[in-house]
């Protein structure tokens, strides 16, 4: 529910012929889906993020609201994650966003906790708080209650920040609370992956 997997198979007279068929098919898939491919051979998003951070000798901190620590949980499921993951803040309340992450109260009042502006402030705030090279954040409405016509259940904002900039994305999903939380965690890690890999322009 958070990713699509493709399995390529080929039948041929020999292993070499099958490999050649697969190479051509893999190239065609990459040409069509290139920007959306994040891994091969069952590598998870958190493993990809970890590999990228280790290659750059960079560190990460995360700030989570609606995911309640799920991003940090996924990251720490990867052996060796202590090399790059400094920690996370579950800032579920507005007070925690203000007091711990330094999100301006006026920003929360004007934009609301579920907004691109607050997600970006959370990413920058947790990066500064823990002294990390990168910060990632997620805020949203996982439901089933609490939605409005302007901000419905399933609305999520994710953000990622480094020393030079911060980027964010908006998503709106349907589904149960746990489905939305998992999709939000995956989206936050994917945006971070693109920033660390230099794919965000």
PDB file of C-alpha atoms in Angstrom:
ATOM      1  CA  UNK A   1       0.000   0.000   0.000  1.00  0.00           C
ATOM      2  CA  UNK A   2       3.038   2.323   0.154  1.00  0.00           C
ATOM      3  CA  UNK A   3       4.863   1.139  -2.950  1.00  0.00           C
ATOM      4  CA  UNK A   4       4.476  -0.747  -6.206  1.00  0.00           C
ATOM      5  CA  UNK A   5       6.791  -3.667  -6.924  1.00  0.00           C
ATOM      6  CA  UNK A   6       7.687  -4.939 -10.386  1.00  0.00           C
ATOM      7  CA  UNK A   7       9.079  -8.433 -10.908  1.00  0.00           C
ATOM      8  CA  UNK A   8      10.758  -9.095 -14.257  1.00  0.00           C
ATOM      9  CA  UNK A   9      11.062 -12.674 -15.520  1.00  0.00           C
ATOM     10  CA  UNK A  10      12.194 -14.179 -18.784  1.00  0.00           C
ATOM     11  CA  UNK A  11      12.195 -17.621 -20.414  1.00  0.00           C
ATOM     12  CA  UNK A  12      14.873 -18.473 -22.943  1.00  0.00           C
ATOM     13  CA  UNK A  13      17.049 -21.306 -24.191  1.00  0.00           C
ATOM     14  CA  UNK A  14      19.941 -20.335 -21.918  1.00  0.00           C
ATOM     15  CA  UNK A  15      20.701 -18.206 -18.882  1.00  0.00           C
ATOM     16  CA  UNK A  16      22.666 -15.784 -21.071  1.00  0.00           C
ATOM     17  CA  UNK A  17      19.696 -15.289 -23.408  1.00  0.00           C
ATOM     18  CA  UNK A  18      17.368 -14.761 -20.458  1.00  0.00           C
ATOM     19  CA  UNK A  19      19.755 -12.197 -18.966  1.00  0.00           C
ATOM     20  CA  UNK A  20      19.857 -10.335 -22.279  1.00  0.00           C
ATOM     21  CA  UNK A  21      16.054 -10.271 -22.455  1.00  0.00           C
ATOM     22  CA  UNK A  22      15.837  -8.992 -18.880  1.00  0.00           C
ATOM     23  CA  UNK A  23      18.448  -6.295 -19.490  1.00  0.00           C
ATOM     24  CA  UNK A  24      16.425  -4.914 -22.380  1.00  0.00           C
ATOM     25  CA  UNK A  25      13.206  -5.016 -20.393  1.00  0.00           C
ATOM     26  CA  UNK A  26      14.838  -3.399 -17.365  1.00  0.00           C
ATOM     27  CA  UNK A  27      16.131  -0.574 -19.546  1.00  0.00           C
ATOM     28  CA  UNK A  28      12.638   0.037 -20.947  1.00  0.00           C
ATOM     29  CA  UNK A  29      11.119   0.120 -17.454  1.00  0.00           C
ATOM     30  CA  UNK A  30      13.794   2.581 -16.306  1.00  0.00           C
ATOM     31  CA  UNK A  31      13.132   4.855 -19.298  1.00  0.00           C
ATOM     32  CA  UNK A  32       9.416   4.988 -18.507  1.00  0.00           C
ATOM     33  CA  UNK A  33       9.499   5.067 -14.707  1.00  0.00           C
ATOM     34  CA  UNK A  34      12.964   6.423 -13.925  1.00  0.00           C
ATOM     35  CA  UNK A  35      12.068   9.196 -11.444  1.00  0.00           C
ATOM     36  CA  UNK A  36       9.792   6.853  -9.492  1.00  0.00           C
ATOM     37  CA  UNK A  37      12.195   3.943  -9.071  1.00  0.00           C
ATOM     38  CA  UNK A  38      13.883   4.022  -5.678  1.00  0.00           C
ATOM     39  CA  UNK A  39      15.276   0.511  -5.229  1.00  0.00           C
ATOM     40  CA  UNK A  40      16.030  -2.882  -6.688  1.00  0.00           C
ATOM     41  CA  UNK A  41      16.190  -6.364  -5.184  1.00  0.00           C
ATOM     42  CA  UNK A  42      13.675  -5.729  -2.373  1.00  0.00           C
ATOM     43  CA  UNK A  43      15.627  -2.863  -0.753  1.00  0.00           C
ATOM     44  CA  UNK A  44      13.306  -0.797   1.437  1.00  0.00           C
ATOM     45  CA  UNK A  45      12.983   2.987   1.325  1.00  0.00           C
ATOM     46  CA  UNK A  46      14.620   3.289   4.749  1.00  0.00           C
ATOM     47  CA  UNK A  47      17.537   1.155   3.607  1.00  0.00           C
ATOM     48  CA  UNK A  48      17.989   3.362   0.542  1.00  0.00           C
ATOM     49  CA  UNK A  49      17.914   6.516   2.689  1.00  0.00           C
ATOM     50  CA  UNK A  50      20.439   4.992   5.076  1.00  0.00           C
ATOM     51  CA  UNK A  51      22.777   4.000   2.262  1.00  0.00           C
ATOM     52  CA  UNK A  52      22.647   7.514   0.806  1.00  0.00           C
ATOM     53  CA  UNK A  53      23.305   9.141   4.175  1.00  0.00           C
ATOM     54  CA  UNK A  54      26.224   6.818   4.942  1.00  0.00           C
ATOM     55  CA  UNK A  55      27.766   7.475   1.541  1.00  0.00           C
ATOM     56  CA  UNK A  56      27.722  11.197   2.332  1.00  0.00           C
ATOM     57  CA  UNK A  57      28.724  10.733   5.983  1.00  0.00           C
ATOM     58  CA  UNK A  58      25.607  12.757   6.793  1.00  0.00           C
ATOM     59  CA  UNK A  59      23.206  12.662   9.732  1.00  0.00           C
ATOM     60  CA  UNK A  60      19.429  12.837  10.006  1.00  0.00           C
ATOM     61  CA  UNK A  61      16.799  13.922  12.528  1.00  0.00           C
ATOM     62  CA  UNK A  62      13.032  13.578  12.097  1.00  0.00           C
ATOM     63  CA  UNK A  63       9.990  15.410  13.441  1.00  0.00           C
ATOM     64  CA  UNK A  64       6.673  13.578  13.338  1.00  0.00           C
ATOM     65  CA  UNK A  65       3.131  14.529  14.136  1.00  0.00           C
ATOM     66  CA  UNK A  66       0.475  12.269  12.587  1.00  0.00           C
ATOM     67  CA  UNK A  67       2.865   9.322  12.126  1.00  0.00           C
ATOM     68  CA  UNK A  68       3.594   9.206  15.854  1.00  0.00           C
ATOM     69  CA  UNK A  69       7.161   7.922  15.520  1.00  0.00           C
ATOM     70  CA  UNK A  70       6.649   5.521  12.613  1.00  0.00           C
ATOM     71  CA  UNK A  71       9.389   7.124  10.490  1.00  0.00           C
ATOM     72  CA  UNK A  72      11.875   6.777  13.343  1.00  0.00           C
ATOM     73  CA  UNK A  73      10.747   3.181  13.887  1.00  0.00           C
ATOM     74  CA  UNK A  74      11.347   2.286  10.245  1.00  0.00           C
ATOM     75  CA  UNK A  75      14.737   3.993  10.213  1.00  0.00           C
ATOM     76  CA  UNK A  76      15.919   2.165  13.329  1.00  0.00           C
ATOM     77  CA  UNK A  77      14.827  -1.204  11.912  1.00  0.00           C
ATOM     78  CA  UNK A  78      17.880  -0.949   9.643  1.00  0.00           C
ATOM     79  CA  UNK A  79      21.060  -2.393  11.186  1.00  0.00           C
ATOM     80  CA  UNK A  80      23.734   0.274  11.515  1.00  0.00           C
ATOM     81  CA  UNK A  81      21.262   3.163  11.505  1.00  0.00           C
ATOM     82  CA  UNK A  82      23.021   4.659  14.543  1.00  0.00           C
ATOM     83  CA  UNK A  83      25.737   5.783  12.118  1.00  0.00           C
ATOM     84  CA  UNK A  84      23.440   8.408  10.610  1.00  0.00           C
ATOM     85  CA  UNK A  85      20.166   8.646  12.563  1.00  0.00           C
ATOM     86  CA  UNK A  86      20.490  11.040  15.502  1.00  0.00           C
ATOM     87  CA  UNK A  87      16.922  10.874  16.775  1.00  0.00           C
ATOM     88  CA  UNK A  88      13.399  12.115  16.401  1.00  0.00           C
ATOM     89  CA  UNK A  89      10.712  14.223  18.022  1.00  0.00           C
ATOM     90  CA  UNK A  90       7.060  13.194  18.120  1.00  0.00           C
ATOM     91  CA  UNK A  91       5.506  16.646  18.293  1.00  0.00           C
ATOM     92  CA  UNK A  92       1.866  15.624  18.332  1.00  0.00           C
ATOM     93  CA  UNK A  93       0.510  18.787  19.954  1.00  0.00           C
ATOM     94  CA  UNK A  94       0.911  22.369  18.813  1.00  0.00           C
ATOM     95  CA  UNK A  95       2.591  23.112  22.143  1.00  0.00           C
ATOM     96  CA  UNK A  96       5.266  20.503  21.393  1.00  0.00           C
ATOM     97  CA  UNK A  97       5.770  21.933  17.918  1.00  0.00           C
ATOM     98  CA  UNK A  98       6.301  25.375  19.449  1.00  0.00           C
ATOM     99  CA  UNK A  99       8.331  24.517  22.557  1.00  0.00           C
ATOM    100  CA  UNK A 100      10.508  21.710  21.225  1.00  0.00           C
ATOM    101  CA  UNK A 101      10.875  22.469  17.518  1.00  0.00           C
ATOM    102  CA  UNK A 102      10.563  26.248  17.601  1.00  0.00           C
ATOM    103  CA  UNK A 103       7.609  26.463  15.221  1.00  0.00           C
ATOM    104  CA  UNK A 104       6.342  30.061  15.553  1.00  0.00           C
ATOM    105  CA  UNK A 105       2.931  30.285  17.268  1.00  0.00           C
ATOM    106  CA  UNK A 106       1.810  32.822  14.651  1.00  0.00           C
ATOM    107  CA  UNK A 107       2.562  30.322  11.893  1.00  0.00           C
ATOM    108  CA  UNK A 108       0.456  27.672  13.592  1.00  0.00           C
ATOM    109  CA  UNK A 109      -2.360  30.157  14.106  1.00  0.00           C
ATOM    110  CA  UNK A 110      -2.298  31.435  10.521  1.00  0.00           C
ATOM    111  CA  UNK A 111      -1.613  28.242   8.547  1.00  0.00           C
ATOM    112  CA  UNK A 112      -2.697  25.516  10.940  1.00  0.00           C
ATOM    113  CA  UNK A 113      -0.634  22.547  12.098  1.00  0.00           C
ATOM    114  CA  UNK A 114      -1.466  20.645   8.906  1.00  0.00           C
ATOM    115  CA  UNK A 115       0.246  22.856   6.334  1.00  0.00           C
ATOM    116  CA  UNK A 116       3.334  22.988   4.154  1.00  0.00           C
ATOM    117  CA  UNK A 117       4.654  25.931   6.156  1.00  0.00           C
ATOM    118  CA  UNK A 118       4.474  24.071   9.468  1.00  0.00           C
ATOM    119  CA  UNK A 119       5.973  20.889   7.978  1.00  0.00           C
ATOM    120  CA  UNK A 120       8.898  22.952   6.680  1.00  0.00           C
ATOM    121  CA  UNK A 121       9.348  24.678  10.054  1.00  0.00           C
ATOM    122  CA  UNK A 122       9.320  21.274  11.773  1.00  0.00           C
ATOM    123  CA  UNK A 123      12.000  19.903   9.417  1.00  0.00           C
ATOM    124  CA  UNK A 124      14.221  22.923   9.958  1.00  0.00           C
ATOM    125  CA  UNK A 125      13.524  22.923  13.679  1.00  0.00           C
ATOM    126  CA  UNK A 126      14.445  19.292  14.319  1.00  0.00           C
ATOM    127  CA  UNK A 127      17.554  19.628  12.153  1.00  0.00           C
ATOM    128  CA  UNK A 128      18.722  22.556  14.282  1.00  0.00           C
ATOM    129  CA  UNK A 129      17.644  20.965  17.573  1.00  0.00           C
ATOM    130  CA  UNK A 130      19.699  17.804  17.059  1.00  0.00           C
ATOM    131  CA  UNK A 131      22.485  19.293  14.952  1.00  0.00           C
ATOM    132  CA  UNK A 132      21.793  17.036  11.970  1.00  0.00           C
ATOM    133  CA  UNK A 133      22.774  17.542   8.344  1.00  0.00           C
ATOM    134  CA  UNK A 134      19.207  16.713   7.254  1.00  0.00           C
ATOM    135  CA  UNK A 135      15.813  17.099   8.852  1.00  0.00           C
ATOM    136  CA  UNK A 136      12.566  15.453   7.777  1.00  0.00           C
ATOM    137  CA  UNK A 137       9.038  16.121   9.004  1.00  0.00           C
ATOM    138  CA  UNK A 138       5.464  14.965   8.570  1.00  0.00           C
ATOM    139  CA  UNK A 139       2.171  16.471   9.715  1.00  0.00           C
ATOM    140  CA  UNK A 140      -1.346  15.554   8.710  1.00  0.00           C
ATOM    141  CA  UNK A 141      -4.804  14.251   9.509  1.00  0.00           C
ATOM    142  CA  UNK A 142      -4.875  10.470   9.869  1.00  0.00           C
ATOM    143  CA  UNK A 143      -8.527  10.400  10.938  1.00  0.00           C
ATOM    144  CA  UNK A 144     -11.081   9.093  11.224  1.00  0.00           C
ATOM    145  CA  UNK A 145     -12.205  12.398  12.768  1.00  0.00           C
ATOM    146  CA  UNK A 146     -10.879  15.940  12.746  1.00  0.00           C
ATOM    147  CA  UNK A 147     -11.226  16.733   9.060  1.00  0.00           C
ATOM    148  CA  UNK A 148     -12.859  19.797   7.508  1.00  0.00           C
ATOM    149  CA  UNK A 149     -13.805  20.609   3.896  1.00  0.00           C
ATOM    150  CA  UNK A 150     -10.633  22.705   3.612  1.00  0.00           C
ATOM    151  CA  UNK A 151      -8.435  20.121   5.364  1.00  0.00           C
ATOM    152  CA  UNK A 152      -9.969  16.667   4.984  1.00  0.00           C
ATOM    153  CA  UNK A 153      -8.894  13.444   6.651  1.00  0.00           C
ATOM    154  CA  UNK A 154      -5.998  12.044   4.656  1.00  0.00           C
ATOM    155  CA  UNK A 155      -4.362  15.417   4.042  1.00  0.00           C
ATOM    156  CA  UNK A 156      -0.632  15.161   4.784  1.00  0.00           C
ATOM    157  CA  UNK A 157       2.368  17.452   4.322  1.00  0.00           C
ATOM    158  CA  UNK A 158       5.931  16.163   4.363  1.00  0.00           C
ATOM    159  CA  UNK A 159       9.121  18.220   4.340  1.00  0.00           C
ATOM    160  CA  UNK A 160      12.875  17.730   4.178  1.00  0.00           C
ATOM    161  CA  UNK A 161      15.617  20.242   4.916  1.00  0.00           C
ATOM    162  CA  UNK A 162      19.369  20.543   4.606  1.00  0.00           C
ATOM    163  CA  UNK A 163      21.685  23.463   5.320  1.00  0.00           C
ATOM    164  CA  UNK A 164      20.635  25.343   2.213  1.00  0.00           C
ATOM    165  CA  UNK A 165      16.935  24.781   1.713  1.00  0.00           C
ATOM    166  CA  UNK A 166      13.726  23.083   2.647  1.00  0.00           C
ATOM    167  CA  UNK A 167      11.259  21.326   0.329  1.00  0.00           C
ATOM    168  CA  UNK A 168       7.759  20.051   0.984  1.00  0.00           C
ATOM    169  CA  UNK A 169       4.972  18.098  -0.677  1.00  0.00           C
ATOM    170  CA  UNK A 170       1.224  17.820  -0.192  1.00  0.00           C
ATOM    171  CA  UNK A 171      -0.693  14.543  -0.324  1.00  0.00           C
ATOM    172  CA  UNK A 172      -4.320  13.599   0.086  1.00  0.00           C
ATOM    173  CA  UNK A 173      -5.144   9.924   0.621  1.00  0.00           C
ATOM    174  CA  UNK A 174      -8.182   7.829   1.381  1.00  0.00           C
ATOM    175  CA  UNK A 175      -8.100   4.880   3.716  1.00  0.00           C
ATOM    176  CA  UNK A 176      -7.965   3.978   7.355  1.00  0.00           C
ATOM    177  CA  UNK A 177      -5.796   5.629   9.967  1.00  0.00           C
ATOM    178  CA  UNK A 178      -2.953   3.091   9.811  1.00  0.00           C
ATOM    179  CA  UNK A 179      -2.875   3.153   6.013  1.00  0.00           C
ATOM    180  CA  UNK A 180      -2.553   6.941   6.010  1.00  0.00           C
ATOM    181  CA  UNK A 181       0.203   6.803   8.637  1.00  0.00           C
ATOM    182  CA  UNK A 182       2.210   4.300   6.597  1.00  0.00           C
ATOM    183  CA  UNK A 183       1.785   6.258   3.383  1.00  0.00           C
ATOM    184  CA  UNK A 184       2.813   9.456   5.155  1.00  0.00           C
ATOM    185  CA  UNK A 185       5.952   7.817   6.558  1.00  0.00           C
ATOM    186  CA  UNK A 186       6.903   6.475   3.136  1.00  0.00           C
ATOM    187  CA  UNK A 187       6.285   9.864   1.497  1.00  0.00           C
ATOM    188  CA  UNK A 188       8.486  11.623   4.058  1.00  0.00           C
ATOM    189  CA  UNK A 189      11.321   9.163   3.487  1.00  0.00           C
ATOM    190  CA  UNK A 190      10.936   9.427  -0.287  1.00  0.00           C
ATOM    191  CA  UNK A 191      11.158  13.215  -0.248  1.00  0.00           C
ATOM    192  CA  UNK A 192      14.221  12.951   1.987  1.00  0.00           C
ATOM    193  CA  UNK A 193      15.746  10.387  -0.382  1.00  0.00           C
ATOM    194  CA  UNK A 194      15.325  12.756  -3.317  1.00  0.00           C
ATOM    195  CA  UNK A 195      16.856  15.665  -1.408  1.00  0.00           C
ATOM    196  CA  UNK A 196      19.870  13.654  -0.219  1.00  0.00           C
ATOM    197  CA  UNK A 197      20.377  12.167  -3.700  1.00  0.00           C
ATOM    198  CA  UNK A 198      20.306  15.626  -5.308  1.00  0.00           C
ATOM    199  CA  UNK A 199      17.126  14.922  -7.272  1.00  0.00           C
ATOM    200  CA  UNK A 200      15.203  17.899  -5.864  1.00  0.00           C
ATOM    201  CA  UNK A 201      15.752  20.953  -8.058  1.00  0.00           C
TER     202      UNK A 201
END
